[in-house]
Amino acid sequence: MDVTTTLVCQCGQFHMEVVGSPLLSAQCHCASCRKAARELANFGPARALTEDNGGTNYTLYRKDRVRFPHGLDGLHAYRLSATAPTRRVLTACCNSPVFVEFTGGHWLSIYTSMWPMAERQRPDLRTQIADAPAQTKFDHSIPASKWHTTKFYARLAAAWAAMGFRTPKLKISDWPPISPALPATEVSTQSATSPRQ
């Protein structure tokens, strides 16, 4: 039987559940993730968004393996622009980074910082290192690619097939305080429990 893991925000008011093992864990160095980390830092996130080398660690799960026992009202989403297909979701209570969702995606890139330090999965790979500043130093203990790797896409494709090619949707309001130009919109969705720029 798959194990259910409960993840809690910094202040303890919000929690979510993930079932079973993740698809993979990755450290992203894309320009969008780095820009979002800089902008969100202005609003005092409860946990660091990036590692020492500037990358952001994510642990990827199928959407149908992620549960929100108390719903999604305690979350708000940030987009880099009004037309950005990716939203970064934080808790409203303490601004803990929770996950990144690509519009139309069947997976969630959960911020690895949602796990206790001792339980955080080490990245399986680094992606988008071509976007990293020239002075960034990488060790060679983790496979790295200038773009996304074949392994990355293969696992996502296999997961989608296992889900019957469904794409569960989540209803989360965009966060006007971060991007004042953005309207407070909601994404049309189905059940929240059915469950990147």
PDB file of C-alpha atoms in Angstrom:
ATOM      1  CA  MET A   1       0.000   0.000   0.000  1.00  0.00           C
ATOM      2  CA  ASP A   2       1.260   3.451  -0.875  1.00  0.00           C
ATOM      3  CA  VAL A   3       2.297   5.601   2.057  1.00  0.00           C
ATOM      4  CA  THR A   4       0.572   8.951   2.553  1.00  0.00           C
ATOM      5  CA  THR A   5       2.857  11.800   3.634  1.00  0.00           C
ATOM      6  CA  THR A   6       1.521  14.978   5.217  1.00  0.00           C
ATOM      7  CA  LEU A   7       3.287  18.229   4.329  1.00  0.00           C
ATOM      8  CA  VAL A   8       2.812  21.296   6.519  1.00  0.00           C
ATOM      9  CA  CYS A   9       3.489  24.994   5.969  1.00  0.00           C
ATOM     10  CA  GLN A  10       5.881  26.927   8.194  1.00  0.00           C
ATOM     11  CA  CYS A  11       3.210  28.157  10.611  1.00  0.00           C
ATOM     12  CA  GLY A  12       1.224  24.917  10.649  1.00  0.00           C
ATOM     13  CA  GLN A  13      -2.126  26.275   9.453  1.00  0.00           C
ATOM     14  CA  PHE A  14      -2.049  24.631   6.019  1.00  0.00           C
ATOM     15  CA  HIS A  15      -1.312  21.036   5.176  1.00  0.00           C
ATOM     16  CA  MET A  16      -1.527  18.789   2.149  1.00  0.00           C
ATOM     17  CA  GLU A  17      -0.953  15.109   1.473  1.00  0.00           C
ATOM     18  CA  VAL A  18       1.046  13.237  -1.152  1.00  0.00           C
ATOM     19  CA  VAL A  19       0.536   9.560  -1.831  1.00  0.00           C
ATOM     20  CA  GLY A  20       3.318   7.159  -2.737  1.00  0.00           C
ATOM     21  CA  SER A  21       6.642   8.035  -4.319  1.00  0.00           C
ATOM     22  CA  PRO A  22       7.337  11.122  -6.453  1.00  0.00           C
ATOM     23  CA  LEU A  23       7.902  11.008 -10.199  1.00  0.00           C
ATOM     24  CA  LEU A  24      11.315  12.562  -9.642  1.00  0.00           C
ATOM     25  CA  SER A  25      13.084  15.375  -7.863  1.00  0.00           C
ATOM     26  CA  ALA A  26      14.725  18.125  -9.901  1.00  0.00           C
ATOM     27  CA  GLN A  27      16.660  21.332  -9.411  1.00  0.00           C
ATOM     28  CA  CYS A  28      15.589  23.965 -11.937  1.00  0.00           C
ATOM     29  CA  HIS A  29      17.768  26.858 -13.060  1.00  0.00           C
ATOM     30  CA  CYS A  30      15.447  28.386 -15.658  1.00  0.00           C
ATOM     31  CA  ALA A  31      15.182  32.163 -15.968  1.00  0.00           C
ATOM     32  CA  SER A  32      11.531  32.116 -14.897  1.00  0.00           C
ATOM     33  CA  CYS A  33      12.165  30.274 -11.638  1.00  0.00           C
ATOM     34  CA  ARG A  34      15.050  32.590 -10.795  1.00  0.00           C
ATOM     35  CA  LYS A  35      12.986  35.690 -11.587  1.00  0.00           C
ATOM     36  CA  ALA A  36      10.048  34.440  -9.543  1.00  0.00           C
ATOM     37  CA  ALA A  37      12.329  33.709  -6.592  1.00  0.00           C
ATOM     38  CA  ARG A  38      13.665  37.286  -6.686  1.00  0.00           C
ATOM     39  CA  GLU A  39      10.204  38.827  -6.869  1.00  0.00           C
ATOM     40  CA  LEU A  40       8.647  36.603  -4.237  1.00  0.00           C
ATOM     41  CA  ALA A  41      11.554  37.336  -1.884  1.00  0.00           C
ATOM     42  CA  ASN A  42      10.149  40.867  -1.583  1.00  0.00           C
ATOM     43  CA  PHE A  43       7.120  39.463   0.193  1.00  0.00           C
ATOM     44  CA  GLY A  44       8.943  37.509   2.868  1.00  0.00           C
ATOM     45  CA  PRO A  45       8.360  33.864   1.980  1.00  0.00           C
ATOM     46  CA  ALA A  46       8.448  31.662   5.052  1.00  0.00           C
ATOM     47  CA  ARG A  47      10.993  29.342   3.457  1.00  0.00           C
ATOM     48  CA  ALA A  48      13.857  29.911   1.039  1.00  0.00           C
ATOM     49  CA  LEU A  49      12.910  29.459  -2.621  1.00  0.00           C
ATOM     50  CA  THR A  50      16.401  28.713  -3.911  1.00  0.00           C
ATOM     51  CA  GLU A  51      19.514  26.773  -3.024  1.00  0.00           C
ATOM     52  CA  ASP A  52      22.980  28.290  -2.618  1.00  0.00           C
ATOM     53  CA  ASN A  53      23.637  27.900  -6.361  1.00  0.00           C
ATOM     54  CA  GLY A  54      20.439  29.746  -7.267  1.00  0.00           C
ATOM     55  CA  GLY A  55      18.478  26.680  -8.339  1.00  0.00           C
ATOM     56  CA  THR A  56      15.027  25.776  -7.058  1.00  0.00           C
ATOM     57  CA  ASN A  57      14.409  22.249  -5.826  1.00  0.00           C
ATOM     58  CA  TYR A  58      11.128  20.588  -6.749  1.00  0.00           C
ATOM     59  CA  THR A  59       9.653  17.186  -6.035  1.00  0.00           C
ATOM     60  CA  LEU A  60       7.206  16.210  -8.769  1.00  0.00           C
ATOM     61  CA  TYR A  61       3.973  14.309  -8.132  1.00  0.00           C
ATOM     62  CA  ARG A  62       1.060  13.308 -10.294  1.00  0.00           C
ATOM     63  CA  LYS A  63      -1.880  15.558  -9.530  1.00  0.00           C
ATOM     64  CA  ASP A  64      -4.047  12.591  -8.634  1.00  0.00           C
ATOM     65  CA  ARG A  65      -1.527  11.687  -5.922  1.00  0.00           C
ATOM     66  CA  VAL A  66      -1.868  15.066  -4.191  1.00  0.00           C
ATOM     67  CA  ARG A  67      -4.658  15.798  -1.730  1.00  0.00           C
ATOM     68  CA  PHE A  68      -5.887  18.933   0.015  1.00  0.00           C
ATOM     69  CA  PRO A  69      -7.964  17.730   2.997  1.00  0.00           C
ATOM     70  CA  HIS A  70      -9.166  21.220   3.909  1.00  0.00           C
ATOM     71  CA  GLY A  71      -9.456  22.568   0.388  1.00  0.00           C
ATOM     72  CA  LEU A  72      -7.537  25.281  -1.423  1.00  0.00           C
ATOM     73  CA  ASP A  73      -8.876  28.433   0.218  1.00  0.00           C
ATOM     74  CA  GLY A  74      -5.623  28.857   2.151  1.00  0.00           C
ATOM     75  CA  LEU A  75      -3.574  29.221  -1.033  1.00  0.00           C
ATOM     76  CA  HIS A  76      -2.914  32.006  -3.512  1.00  0.00           C
ATOM     77  CA  ALA A  77      -1.097  31.984  -6.843  1.00  0.00           C
ATOM     78  CA  TYR A  78       1.491  34.278  -8.397  1.00  0.00           C
ATOM     79  CA  ARG A  79       2.184  34.639 -12.129  1.00  0.00           C
ATOM     80  CA  LEU A  80       5.084  36.460 -13.759  1.00  0.00           C
ATOM     81  CA  SER A  81       2.636  38.083 -16.176  1.00  0.00           C
ATOM     82  CA  ALA A  82      -1.071  38.091 -16.925  1.00  0.00           C
ATOM     83  CA  THR A  83      -0.548  35.591 -19.745  1.00  0.00           C
ATOM     84  CA  ALA A  84       2.011  33.351 -18.035  1.00  0.00           C
ATOM     85  CA  PRO A  85       1.007  29.663 -18.253  1.00  0.00           C
ATOM     86  CA  THR A  86       2.754  28.865 -14.994  1.00  0.00           C
ATOM     87  CA  ARG A  87       1.677  29.842 -11.511  1.00  0.00           C
ATOM     88  CA  ARG A  88       3.580  29.582  -8.270  1.00  0.00           C
ATOM     89  CA  VAL A  89       1.394  28.823  -5.299  1.00  0.00           C
ATOM     90  CA  LEU A  90       2.041  29.946  -1.706  1.00  0.00           C
ATOM     91  CA  THR A  91       0.076  29.756   1.508  1.00  0.00           C
ATOM     92  CA  ALA A  92      -1.914  32.836   2.463  1.00  0.00           C
ATOM     93  CA  CYS A  93      -1.131  32.368   6.153  1.00  0.00           C
ATOM     94  CA  CYS A  94       2.675  32.549   6.108  1.00  0.00           C
ATOM     95  CA  ASN A  95       3.754  32.678   2.430  1.00  0.00           C
ATOM     96  CA  SER A  96       5.247  29.197   2.479  1.00  0.00           C
ATOM     97  CA  PRO A  97       6.039  28.185  -1.131  1.00  0.00           C
ATOM     98  CA  VAL A  98       3.884  25.128  -1.889  1.00  0.00           C
ATOM     99  CA  PHE A  99       4.017  24.168  -5.554  1.00  0.00           C
ATOM    100  CA  VAL A 100       4.372  25.270  -9.160  1.00  0.00           C
ATOM    101  CA  GLU A 101       1.702  24.367 -11.691  1.00  0.00           C
ATOM    102  CA  PHE A 102       1.870  24.580 -15.468  1.00  0.00           C
ATOM    103  CA  THR A 103      -1.506  25.275 -17.054  1.00  0.00           C
ATOM    104  CA  GLY A 104      -2.713  22.040 -18.591  1.00  0.00           C
ATOM    105  CA  GLY A 105      -0.126  20.001 -16.732  1.00  0.00           C
ATOM    106  CA  HIS A 106      -0.943  16.679 -15.090  1.00  0.00           C
ATOM    107  CA  TRP A 107       1.692  17.030 -12.373  1.00  0.00           C
ATOM    108  CA  LEU A 108       2.620  19.446  -9.592  1.00  0.00           C
ATOM    109  CA  SER A 109       6.183  20.568  -8.948  1.00  0.00           C
ATOM    110  CA  ILE A 110       6.053  20.755  -5.167  1.00  0.00           C
ATOM    111  CA  TYR A 111       8.710  22.885  -3.513  1.00  0.00           C
ATOM    112  CA  THR A 112      11.016  20.396  -1.804  1.00  0.00           C
ATOM    113  CA  SER A 113      11.149  22.790   1.158  1.00  0.00           C
ATOM    114  CA  MET A 114       7.672  21.513   2.090  1.00  0.00           C
ATOM    115  CA  TRP A 115       9.376  18.406   3.500  1.00  0.00           C
ATOM    116  CA  PRO A 116      11.329  18.445   6.775  1.00  0.00           C
ATOM    117  CA  MET A 117      15.038  18.870   6.073  1.00  0.00           C
ATOM    118  CA  ALA A 118      15.894  15.280   6.973  1.00  0.00           C
ATOM    119  CA  GLU A 119      13.235  13.929   4.590  1.00  0.00           C
ATOM    120  CA  ARG A 120      13.966  16.032   1.515  1.00  0.00           C
ATOM    121  CA  GLN A 121      14.770  14.012  -1.566  1.00  0.00           C
ATOM    122  CA  ARG A 122      18.060  14.842  -3.217  1.00  0.00           C
ATOM    123  CA  PRO A 123      17.571  16.058  -6.804  1.00  0.00           C
ATOM    124  CA  ASP A 124      17.752  13.335  -9.439  1.00  0.00           C
ATOM    125  CA  LEU A 125      18.888  15.897 -11.998  1.00  0.00           C
ATOM    126  CA  ARG A 126      19.446  19.573 -12.717  1.00  0.00           C
ATOM    127  CA  THR A 127      17.616  21.219 -15.606  1.00  0.00           C
ATOM    128  CA  GLN A 128      17.902  24.432 -17.603  1.00  0.00           C
ATOM    129  CA  ILE A 129      21.451  25.168 -16.467  1.00  0.00           C
ATOM    130  CA  ALA A 130      21.950  27.151 -19.682  1.00  0.00           C
ATOM    131  CA  ASP A 131      19.915  29.894 -17.991  1.00  0.00           C
ATOM    132  CA  ALA A 132      22.125  30.015 -14.904  1.00  0.00           C
ATOM    133  CA  PRO A 133      24.516  32.969 -14.537  1.00  0.00           C
ATOM    134  CA  ALA A 134      27.943  32.285 -16.053  1.00  0.00           C
ATOM    135  CA  GLN A 135      29.624  32.374 -12.647  1.00  0.00           C
ATOM    136  CA  THR A 136      27.401  29.621 -11.216  1.00  0.00           C
ATOM    137  CA  LYS A 137      29.426  26.654 -10.014  1.00  0.00           C
ATOM    138  CA  PHE A 138      27.970  23.157 -10.165  1.00  0.00           C
ATOM    139  CA  ASP A 139      29.370  20.048  -8.590  1.00  0.00           C
ATOM    140  CA  HIS A 140      29.217  16.856 -10.637  1.00  0.00           C
ATOM    141  CA  SER A 141      27.294  14.732  -8.154  1.00  0.00           C
ATOM    142  CA  ILE A 142      23.956  15.362  -9.905  1.00  0.00           C
ATOM    143  CA  PRO A 143      23.326  14.890 -13.646  1.00  0.00           C
ATOM    144  CA  ALA A 144      22.775  18.225 -15.365  1.00  0.00           C
ATOM    145  CA  SER A 145      21.388  19.399 -18.677  1.00  0.00           C
ATOM    146  CA  LYS A 146      21.190  22.741 -20.437  1.00  0.00           C
ATOM    147  CA  TRP A 147      17.513  22.001 -21.029  1.00  0.00           C
ATOM    148  CA  HIS A 148      15.067  19.405 -19.789  1.00  0.00           C
ATOM    149  CA  THR A 149      16.300  15.842 -20.146  1.00  0.00           C
ATOM    150  CA  THR A 150      14.850  12.802 -21.889  1.00  0.00           C
ATOM    151  CA  LYS A 151      14.466  11.183 -18.474  1.00  0.00           C
ATOM    152  CA  PHE A 152      12.420  14.162 -17.290  1.00  0.00           C
ATOM    153  CA  TYR A 153       9.974  14.009 -20.189  1.00  0.00           C
ATOM    154  CA  ALA A 154       9.780  10.221 -20.198  1.00  0.00           C
ATOM    155  CA  ARG A 155       8.655  10.104 -16.592  1.00  0.00           C
ATOM    156  CA  LEU A 156       6.059  12.805 -17.149  1.00  0.00           C
ATOM    157  CA  ALA A 157       4.706  11.000 -20.203  1.00  0.00           C
ATOM    158  CA  ALA A 158       4.499   7.672 -18.392  1.00  0.00           C
ATOM    159  CA  ALA A 159       2.682   9.315 -15.495  1.00  0.00           C
ATOM    160  CA  TRP A 160       0.146  10.942 -17.805  1.00  0.00           C
ATOM    161  CA  ALA A 161      -0.582   7.621 -19.473  1.00  0.00           C
ATOM    162  CA  ALA A 162      -1.081   6.025 -16.059  1.00  0.00           C
ATOM    163  CA  MET A 163      -3.606   8.771 -15.282  1.00  0.00           C
ATOM    164  CA  GLY A 164      -5.609   7.963 -18.391  1.00  0.00           C
ATOM    165  CA  PHE A 165      -4.395  11.208 -19.972  1.00  0.00           C
ATOM    166  CA  ARG A 166      -6.498  13.237 -17.547  1.00  0.00           C
ATOM    167  CA  THR A 167      -5.479  16.717 -16.409  1.00  0.00           C
ATOM    168  CA  PRO A 168      -7.079  17.541 -13.041  1.00  0.00           C
ATOM    169  CA  LYS A 169      -7.551  21.248 -12.396  1.00  0.00           C
ATOM    170  CA  LEU A 170      -7.145  23.253  -9.191  1.00  0.00           C
ATOM    171  CA  LYS A 171      -9.180  26.314  -8.239  1.00  0.00           C
ATOM    172  CA  ILE A 172      -6.814  28.892  -6.760  1.00  0.00           C
ATOM    173  CA  SER A 173      -7.122  32.676  -6.976  1.00  0.00           C
ATOM    174  CA  ASP A 174      -4.281  34.743  -8.358  1.00  0.00           C
ATOM    175  CA  TRP A 175      -2.605  36.996  -5.826  1.00  0.00           C
ATOM    176  CA  PRO A 176      -3.115  40.709  -6.689  1.00  0.00           C
ATOM    177  CA  PRO A 177      -0.744  42.052  -3.982  1.00  0.00           C
ATOM    178  CA  ILE A 178       2.264  40.582  -5.785  1.00  0.00           C
ATOM    179  CA  SER A 179       1.356  41.712  -9.284  1.00  0.00           C
ATOM    180  CA  PRO A 180      -1.047  44.661  -8.933  1.00  0.00           C
ATOM    181  CA  ALA A 181      -1.696  44.698 -12.680  1.00  0.00           C
ATOM    182  CA  LEU A 182      -3.204  41.244 -12.552  1.00  0.00           C
ATOM    183  CA  PRO A 183      -6.942  40.821 -12.030  1.00  0.00           C
ATOM    184  CA  ALA A 184      -8.066  38.580  -9.199  1.00  0.00           C
ATOM    185  CA  THR A 185      -9.135  35.676 -11.378  1.00  0.00           C
ATOM    186  CA  GLU A 186      -9.864  32.082 -10.678  1.00  0.00           C
ATOM    187  CA  VAL A 187      -9.106  29.112 -12.830  1.00  0.00           C
ATOM    188  CA  SER A 188     -12.147  27.015 -13.665  1.00  0.00           C
ATOM    189  CA  THR A 189     -11.853  23.617 -12.064  1.00  0.00           C
ATOM    190  CA  GLN A 190     -13.250  20.384 -10.846  1.00  0.00           C
ATOM    191  CA  SER A 191     -12.836  18.848  -7.372  1.00  0.00           C
ATOM    192  CA  ALA A 192      -9.788  20.171  -5.535  1.00  0.00           C
ATOM    193  CA  THR A 193      -9.043  16.746  -4.170  1.00  0.00           C
ATOM    194  CA  SER A 194      -8.862  15.165  -7.620  1.00  0.00           C
ATOM    195  CA  PRO A 195      -6.214  15.923  -7.546  1.00  0.00           C
ATOM    196  CA  ARG A 196       6.147  26.330 -15.076  1.00  0.00           C
ATOM    197  CA  GLN A 197       6.380  31.075 -17.235  1.00  0.00           C
TER     198      GLN A 197
END
